[in-house]
């Protein structure tokens, strides 16, 4: 039934030309470059928001230069900027700044990722933006945030990951710590940004009177607009700034480590693939040289696993009888499991253990994901027809909404592809005016 | 000014007894266990939602048994369940199920993380929940999602990480792939859940008429409720189910790897700490045996770095002149940098490179984070006074909202601590009725 609902919505979306997501009608200006802000706007765009990527004329978002390329086009850009509109705009020019304020007056969300102080230098800081639109939700991404002693330091995700506490715990004791294989800090900051932006919008919609009367006191949110206007007052007030650093979201997800150190003096170190609090949990090598994840951290999953492997004698072994014993004899336990798993090919292992409830799964790379029936059935491997690349596979929309599932309409646009459309639709500019802006290098 | 606004709000929140966040008044029922659903509800609770954690009488959320412990209390639980209320409720009992429906009728969001089919077996599936409350947004967490051939497999984060594509790329070529040091898949799924839940709520609030008239067609969202009622219609309709697996959110963040394989045949492999597309970017060992992250992936940051190090002769070296050359001679470049960095203690390196705009930062563990002035000034190291633990340090609220910053009121509650409060406030139950439920083991 869920799949049917999605299909049905997809058709409707196709007919209307707009992805049918929960954010239909939401207007987003994304001034940021590279990954973090673009992750936030990418998720909003997946779910139907009207996202305009504001890019520097001529060069555009540097993400366009991130390899690898196909037909000269960045695959990062194609995926990350899907569903977005590209508008070129020179924010260093006065005319560009004025135009940005006109657009901001129409927007619900503005995303930026310049060094702290840059927007202000352009006279486009929160004060000016909120004068143009008191309801604007402003997401500010930066390496270290808008305050604090490190605010002016250049912020790259790698440094954020290092300082978040995450990297010190990642890897094996005998090798260096390991950095993530994707821009993890940036992307998690981006997801936090999309989440926080939606929270601020929810607040704005459900408590519209809060700041309209010049107040900012909590508790009077029940006062509606009773001046006889029957339309729900929208975007009248209630915007705010959300300050997103790259280091804090990943730090926030390292849940218990601060009190562990503070109360118990424990500094979590690198322990490789063993889980510090339960065993077995690790990666193992299969007979056909694949990697397999295995987790049997509760007593019942451990017992089911040992039985399914035909190793039930391990259950009677004092070294493995309960979790504490298994933790103490982790190396011996891993050796037993590796022995069994190393004798068999991956497929055979899965066939034997999965039906028995074993918590196991293969380490997949892209070549395996693309052919996996579960990924396919859940529409996670999505095919679009792209004007630059032809038939192109990319990740589907995640997560899955039953009523308003969102959709991918098209891949990352060409630079300035939507100049006329955006200035026409958002601001009613005619073609002559748009041409003049182009001629003067403003767009 | 931001800090002042936050302080001011904090005082107001203290006076009202409610964290002053954007979600004040939002009611959330969290039936899930362990990490994923709890991450979503934790973020909602940080920002002022009224989150009720529904726990099994007697044992509660298994997260309570996750070590390490202080004074017998799980530090995972203390942080992850902060600001939440604990209500015990036996969902296997008919009376418990009826009570859950009464609560769901009052809620905005319901979070669950049982194996697919479990809620339905209890007659608490989406159909029954939406009969009780058509506006309910239901977040369903599971290992593999509610559909697809693997839906019935037990889902643990480790397996999700393995199958997401992330793990195959993590680590050094000469060592096994590396699992994350935190329940990364679960937590990212949780953040996606909070984000998606807010999107669905936004949709519900801004398009309230959509489903009320039995319609579900897009495009008529401008029709307000014009039946003379001046109050904004709330929670009348528009709820939906959001299906969150553990493997998909992390997969979604591996942005370009599917088209890379599909169009170019590239399967990204483990490359350790070097960045495949730009150099230098790696971790280096300092003279005092600390680790340092360094990233100089653009030409200008590379030049600034080499000059600040007094290694400007490298800029004239053909092997390092541009990014392509640096990538080709990565090992030689890393050796040059490691030589310089390995001769100096961390503090001295930072003193020299940071003012010159060098993109460098230390690999921090908890003991270093807790004393860092930037973390302190941004209120990321938060101190609460806990009845079980006394003075306790935990991560602050992330990200930073200027107008409605949220707050941490208290750490994870005792089992059933809020039974009377929740049943009294949400359902107007009197003490006698609550006592009867306790006596019969329903709560």
PDB file of N, CA and C in Angstrom, chain B residues 317-365:
ATOM      1  N   UNK B 317      59.036  23.472  -6.155  1.00  0.00           N
ATOM      2  CA  UNK B 317      59.337  22.077  -6.492  1.00  0.00           C
ATOM      3  C   UNK B 317      58.265  21.553  -7.455  1.00  0.00           C
ATOM      4  N   UNK B 318      58.711  21.070  -8.622  1.00  0.00           N
ATOM      5  CA  UNK B 318      57.756  20.602  -9.635  1.00  0.00           C
ATOM      6  C   UNK B 318      56.813  19.530  -9.103  1.00  0.00           C
ATOM      7  N   UNK B 319      57.273  18.766  -8.133  1.00  0.00           N
ATOM      8  CA  UNK B 319      56.441  17.679  -7.615  1.00  0.00           C
ATOM      9  C   UNK B 319      55.218  18.201  -6.857  1.00  0.00           C
ATOM     10  N   UNK B 320      55.287  19.479  -6.417  1.00  0.00           N
ATOM     11  CA  UNK B 320      54.230  19.995  -5.556  1.00  0.00           C
ATOM     12  C   UNK B 320      53.595  21.283  -6.088  1.00  0.00           C
ATOM     13  N   UNK B 321      53.832  21.599  -7.346  1.00  0.00           N
ATOM     14  CA  UNK B 321      53.426  22.894  -7.888  1.00  0.00           C
ATOM     15  C   UNK B 321      51.917  23.083  -7.991  1.00  0.00           C
ATOM     16  N   UNK B 322      51.228  22.036  -8.369  1.00  0.00           N
ATOM     17  CA  UNK B 322      49.766  22.155  -8.417  1.00  0.00           C
ATOM     18  C   UNK B 322      49.135  20.881  -7.868  1.00  0.00           C
ATOM     19  N   UNK B 323      47.828  20.889  -7.754  1.00  0.00           N
ATOM     20  CA  UNK B 323      47.154  19.791  -7.070  1.00  0.00           C
ATOM     21  C   UNK B 323      47.406  18.451  -7.748  1.00  0.00           C
ATOM     22  N   UNK B 324      47.393  18.434  -9.070  1.00  0.00           N
ATOM     23  CA  UNK B 324      47.615  17.176  -9.794  1.00  0.00           C
ATOM     24  C   UNK B 324      48.997  16.619  -9.455  1.00  0.00           C
ATOM     25  N   UNK B 325      49.987  17.501  -9.444  1.00  0.00           N
ATOM     26  CA  UNK B 325      51.344  17.065  -9.106  1.00  0.00           C
ATOM     27  C   UNK B 325      51.421  16.603  -7.656  1.00  0.00           C
ATOM     28  N   UNK B 326      50.780  17.331  -6.781  1.00  0.00           N
ATOM     29  CA  UNK B 326      50.825  16.960  -5.362  1.00  0.00           C
ATOM     30  C   UNK B 326      50.170  15.597  -5.130  1.00  0.00           C
ATOM     31  N   UNK B 327      49.072  15.354  -5.857  1.00  0.00           N
ATOM     32  CA  UNK B 327      48.402  14.062  -5.718  1.00  0.00           C
ATOM     33  C   UNK B 327      49.338  12.939  -6.173  1.00  0.00           C
ATOM     34  N   UNK B 328      50.039  13.195  -7.264  1.00  0.00           N
ATOM     35  CA  UNK B 328      50.916  12.176  -7.817  1.00  0.00           C
ATOM     36  C   UNK B 328      52.085  11.892  -6.876  1.00  0.00           C
ATOM     37  N   UNK B 329      52.528  12.915  -6.179  1.00  0.00           N
ATOM     38  CA  UNK B 329      53.683  12.781  -5.283  1.00  0.00           C
ATOM     39  C   UNK B 329      53.277  12.907  -3.813  1.00  0.00           C
ATOM     40  N   UNK B 330      52.120  12.344  -3.528  1.00  0.00           N
ATOM     41  CA  UNK B 330      51.507  12.446  -2.205  1.00  0.00           C
ATOM     42  C   UNK B 330      52.429  11.937  -1.104  1.00  0.00           C
ATOM     43  N   UNK B 331      53.057  10.799  -1.346  1.00  0.00           N
ATOM     44  CA  UNK B 331      53.885  10.209  -0.292  1.00  0.00           C
ATOM     45  C   UNK B 331      55.076  11.103   0.028  1.00  0.00           C
ATOM     46  N   UNK B 332      55.704  11.629  -1.016  1.00  0.00           N
ATOM     47  CA  UNK B 332      56.840  12.531  -0.794  1.00  0.00           C
ATOM     48  C   UNK B 332      56.383  13.797  -0.075  1.00  0.00           C
ATOM     49  N   UNK B 333      55.223  14.282  -0.447  1.00  0.00           N
ATOM     50  CA  UNK B 333      54.681  15.489   0.186  1.00  0.00           C
ATOM     51  C   UNK B 333      54.387  15.234   1.665  1.00  0.00           C
ATOM     52  N   UNK B 334      53.726  14.102   1.936  1.00  0.00           N
ATOM     53  CA  UNK B 334      53.429  13.769   3.335  1.00  0.00           C
ATOM     54  C   UNK B 334      54.712  13.637   4.158  1.00  0.00           C
ATOM     55  N   UNK B 335      55.756  13.124   3.528  1.00  0.00           N
ATOM     56  CA  UNK B 335      57.014  12.955   4.240  1.00  0.00           C
ATOM     57  C   UNK B 335      57.618  14.319   4.609  1.00  0.00           C
ATOM     58  N   UNK B 336      57.555  15.248   3.652  1.00  0.00           N
ATOM     59  CA  UNK B 336      58.061  16.604   3.937  1.00  0.00           C
ATOM     60  C   UNK B 336      57.298  17.225   5.106  1.00  0.00           C
ATOM     61  N   UNK B 337      55.980  17.116   5.047  1.00  0.00           N
ATOM     62  CA  UNK B 337      55.160  17.738   6.083  1.00  0.00           C
ATOM     63  C   UNK B 337      55.366  17.040   7.421  1.00  0.00           C
ATOM     64  N   UNK B 338      55.387  15.709   7.387  1.00  0.00           N
ATOM     65  CA  UNK B 338      55.575  14.952   8.622  1.00  0.00           C
ATOM     66  C   UNK B 338      56.929  15.284   9.258  1.00  0.00           C
ATOM     67  N   UNK B 339      57.923  15.502   8.416  1.00  0.00           N
ATOM     68  CA  UNK B 339      59.237  15.870   8.941  1.00  0.00           C
ATOM     69  C   UNK B 339      59.169  17.155   9.757  1.00  0.00           C
ATOM     70  N   UNK B 340      58.518  18.153   9.197  1.00  0.00           N
ATOM     71  CA  UNK B 340      58.420  19.449   9.882  1.00  0.00           C
ATOM     72  C   UNK B 340      57.548  19.331  11.144  1.00  0.00           C
ATOM     73  N   UNK B 341      56.409  18.681  11.000  1.00  0.00           N
ATOM     74  CA  UNK B 341      55.453  18.595  12.118  1.00  0.00           C
ATOM     75  C   UNK B 341      55.975  17.692  13.232  1.00  0.00           C
ATOM     76  N   UNK B 342      56.703  16.641  12.850  1.00  0.00           N
ATOM     77  CA  UNK B 342      57.209  15.699  13.844  1.00  0.00           C
ATOM     78  C   UNK B 342      58.325  16.273  14.699  1.00  0.00           C
ATOM     79  N   UNK B 343      58.857  17.413  14.285  1.00  0.00           N
ATOM     80  CA  UNK B 343      59.931  18.071  15.039  1.00  0.00           C
ATOM     81  C   UNK B 343      59.405  19.055  16.070  1.00  0.00           C
ATOM     82  N   UNK B 344      58.092  19.247  16.095  1.00  0.00           N
ATOM     83  CA  UNK B 344      57.546  20.320  16.940  1.00  0.00           C
ATOM     84  C   UNK B 344      56.372  19.831  17.768  1.00  0.00           C
ATOM     85  N   UNK B 345      56.222  20.373  18.965  1.00  0.00           N
ATOM     86  CA  UNK B 345      55.037  20.004  19.761  1.00  0.00           C
ATOM     87  C   UNK B 345      53.780  20.668  19.186  1.00  0.00           C
ATOM     88  N   UNK B 346      52.638  20.066  19.474  1.00  0.00           N
ATOM     89  CA  UNK B 346      51.362  20.522  18.937  1.00  0.00           C
ATOM     90  C   UNK B 346      51.126  22.012  19.162  1.00  0.00           C
ATOM     91  N   UNK B 347      51.328  22.467  20.397  1.00  0.00           N
ATOM     92  CA  UNK B 347      51.021  23.870  20.720  1.00  0.00           C
ATOM     93  C   UNK B 347      51.801  24.827  19.827  1.00  0.00           C
ATOM     94  N   UNK B 348      53.057  24.493  19.633  1.00  0.00           N
ATOM     95  CA  UNK B 348      53.913  25.362  18.832  1.00  0.00           C
ATOM     96  C   UNK B 348      53.457  25.377  17.364  1.00  0.00           C
ATOM     97  N   UNK B 349      53.043  24.220  16.893  1.00  0.00           N
ATOM     98  CA  UNK B 349      52.546  24.120  15.508  1.00  0.00           C
ATOM     99  C   UNK B 349      51.309  24.994  15.327  1.00  0.00           C
ATOM    100  N   UNK B 350      50.376  24.882  16.267  1.00  0.00           N
ATOM    101  CA  UNK B 350      49.144  25.660  16.147  1.00  0.00           C
ATOM    102  C   UNK B 350      49.440  27.158  16.227  1.00  0.00           C
ATOM    103  N   UNK B 351      50.333  27.529  17.146  1.00  0.00           N
ATOM    104  CA  UNK B 351      50.695  28.943  17.297  1.00  0.00           C
ATOM    105  C   UNK B 351      51.262  29.520  16.010  1.00  0.00           C
ATOM    106  N   UNK B 352      52.019  28.705  15.318  1.00  0.00           N
ATOM    107  CA  UNK B 352      52.676  29.173  14.103  1.00  0.00           C
ATOM    108  C   UNK B 352      51.713  29.165  12.904  1.00  0.00           C
ATOM    109  N   UNK B 353      50.924  28.108  12.779  1.00  0.00           N
ATOM    110  CA  UNK B 353      50.151  27.928  11.541  1.00  0.00           C
ATOM    111  C   UNK B 353      48.768  28.580  11.577  1.00  0.00           C
ATOM    112  N   UNK B 354      48.106  28.577  12.728  1.00  0.00           N
ATOM    113  CA  UNK B 354      46.736  29.098  12.767  1.00  0.00           C
ATOM    114  C   UNK B 354      46.671  30.577  12.381  1.00  0.00           C
ATOM    115  N   UNK B 355      47.540  31.428  12.947  1.00  0.00           N
ATOM    116  CA  UNK B 355      47.448  32.846  12.554  1.00  0.00           C
ATOM    117  C   UNK B 355      47.728  33.066  11.068  1.00  0.00           C
ATOM    118  N   UNK B 356      48.464  32.157  10.454  1.00  0.00           N
ATOM    119  CA  UNK B 356      48.757  32.290   9.024  1.00  0.00           C
ATOM    120  C   UNK B 356      47.638  31.730   8.147  1.00  0.00           C
ATOM    121  N   UNK B 357      46.549  31.306   8.775  1.00  0.00           N
ATOM    122  CA  UNK B 357      45.427  30.790   8.005  1.00  0.00           C
ATOM    123  C   UNK B 357      45.565  29.313   7.659  1.00  0.00           C
ATOM    124  N   UNK B 358      46.488  28.633   8.319  1.00  0.00           N
ATOM    125  CA  UNK B 358      46.660  27.204   8.077  1.00  0.00           C
ATOM    126  C   UNK B 358      45.434  26.429   8.538  1.00  0.00           C
ATOM    127  N   UNK B 359      44.987  25.504   7.689  1.00  0.00           N
ATOM    128  CA  UNK B 359      43.823  24.699   8.056  1.00  0.00           C
ATOM    129  C   UNK B 359      44.328  23.464   8.789  1.00  0.00           C
ATOM    130  N   UNK B 360      44.499  23.632  10.090  1.00  0.00           N
ATOM    131  CA  UNK B 360      45.041  22.566  10.927  1.00  0.00           C
ATOM    132  C   UNK B 360      44.232  22.511  12.218  1.00  0.00           C
ATOM    133  N   UNK B 361      44.237  21.358  12.850  1.00  0.00           N
ATOM    134  CA  UNK B 361      43.550  21.236  14.129  1.00  0.00           C
ATOM    135  C   UNK B 361      43.938  19.940  14.798  1.00  0.00           C
ATOM    136  N   UNK B 362      43.931  19.937  16.122  1.00  0.00           N
ATOM    137  CA  UNK B 362      44.328  18.746  16.859  1.00  0.00           C
ATOM    138  C   UNK B 362      43.239  17.673  16.849  1.00  0.00           C
ATOM    139  N   UNK B 363      43.649  16.421  16.898  1.00  0.00           N
ATOM    140  CA  UNK B 363      42.710  15.343  17.177  1.00  0.00           C
ATOM    141  C   UNK B 363      42.446  15.368  18.681  1.00  0.00           C
ATOM    142  N   UNK B 364      41.219  15.704  19.031  1.00  0.00           N
ATOM    143  CA  UNK B 364      40.836  15.870  20.442  1.00  0.00           C
ATOM    144  C   UNK B 364      40.207  14.590  20.980  1.00  0.00           C
ATOM    145  N   UNK B 365      40.496  14.290  22.242  1.00  0.00           N
ATOM    146  CA  UNK B 365      39.648  13.335  22.960  1.00  0.00           C
ATOM    147  C   UNK B 365      38.854  14.106  24.015  1.00  0.00           C
TER     148      UNK B 365
END
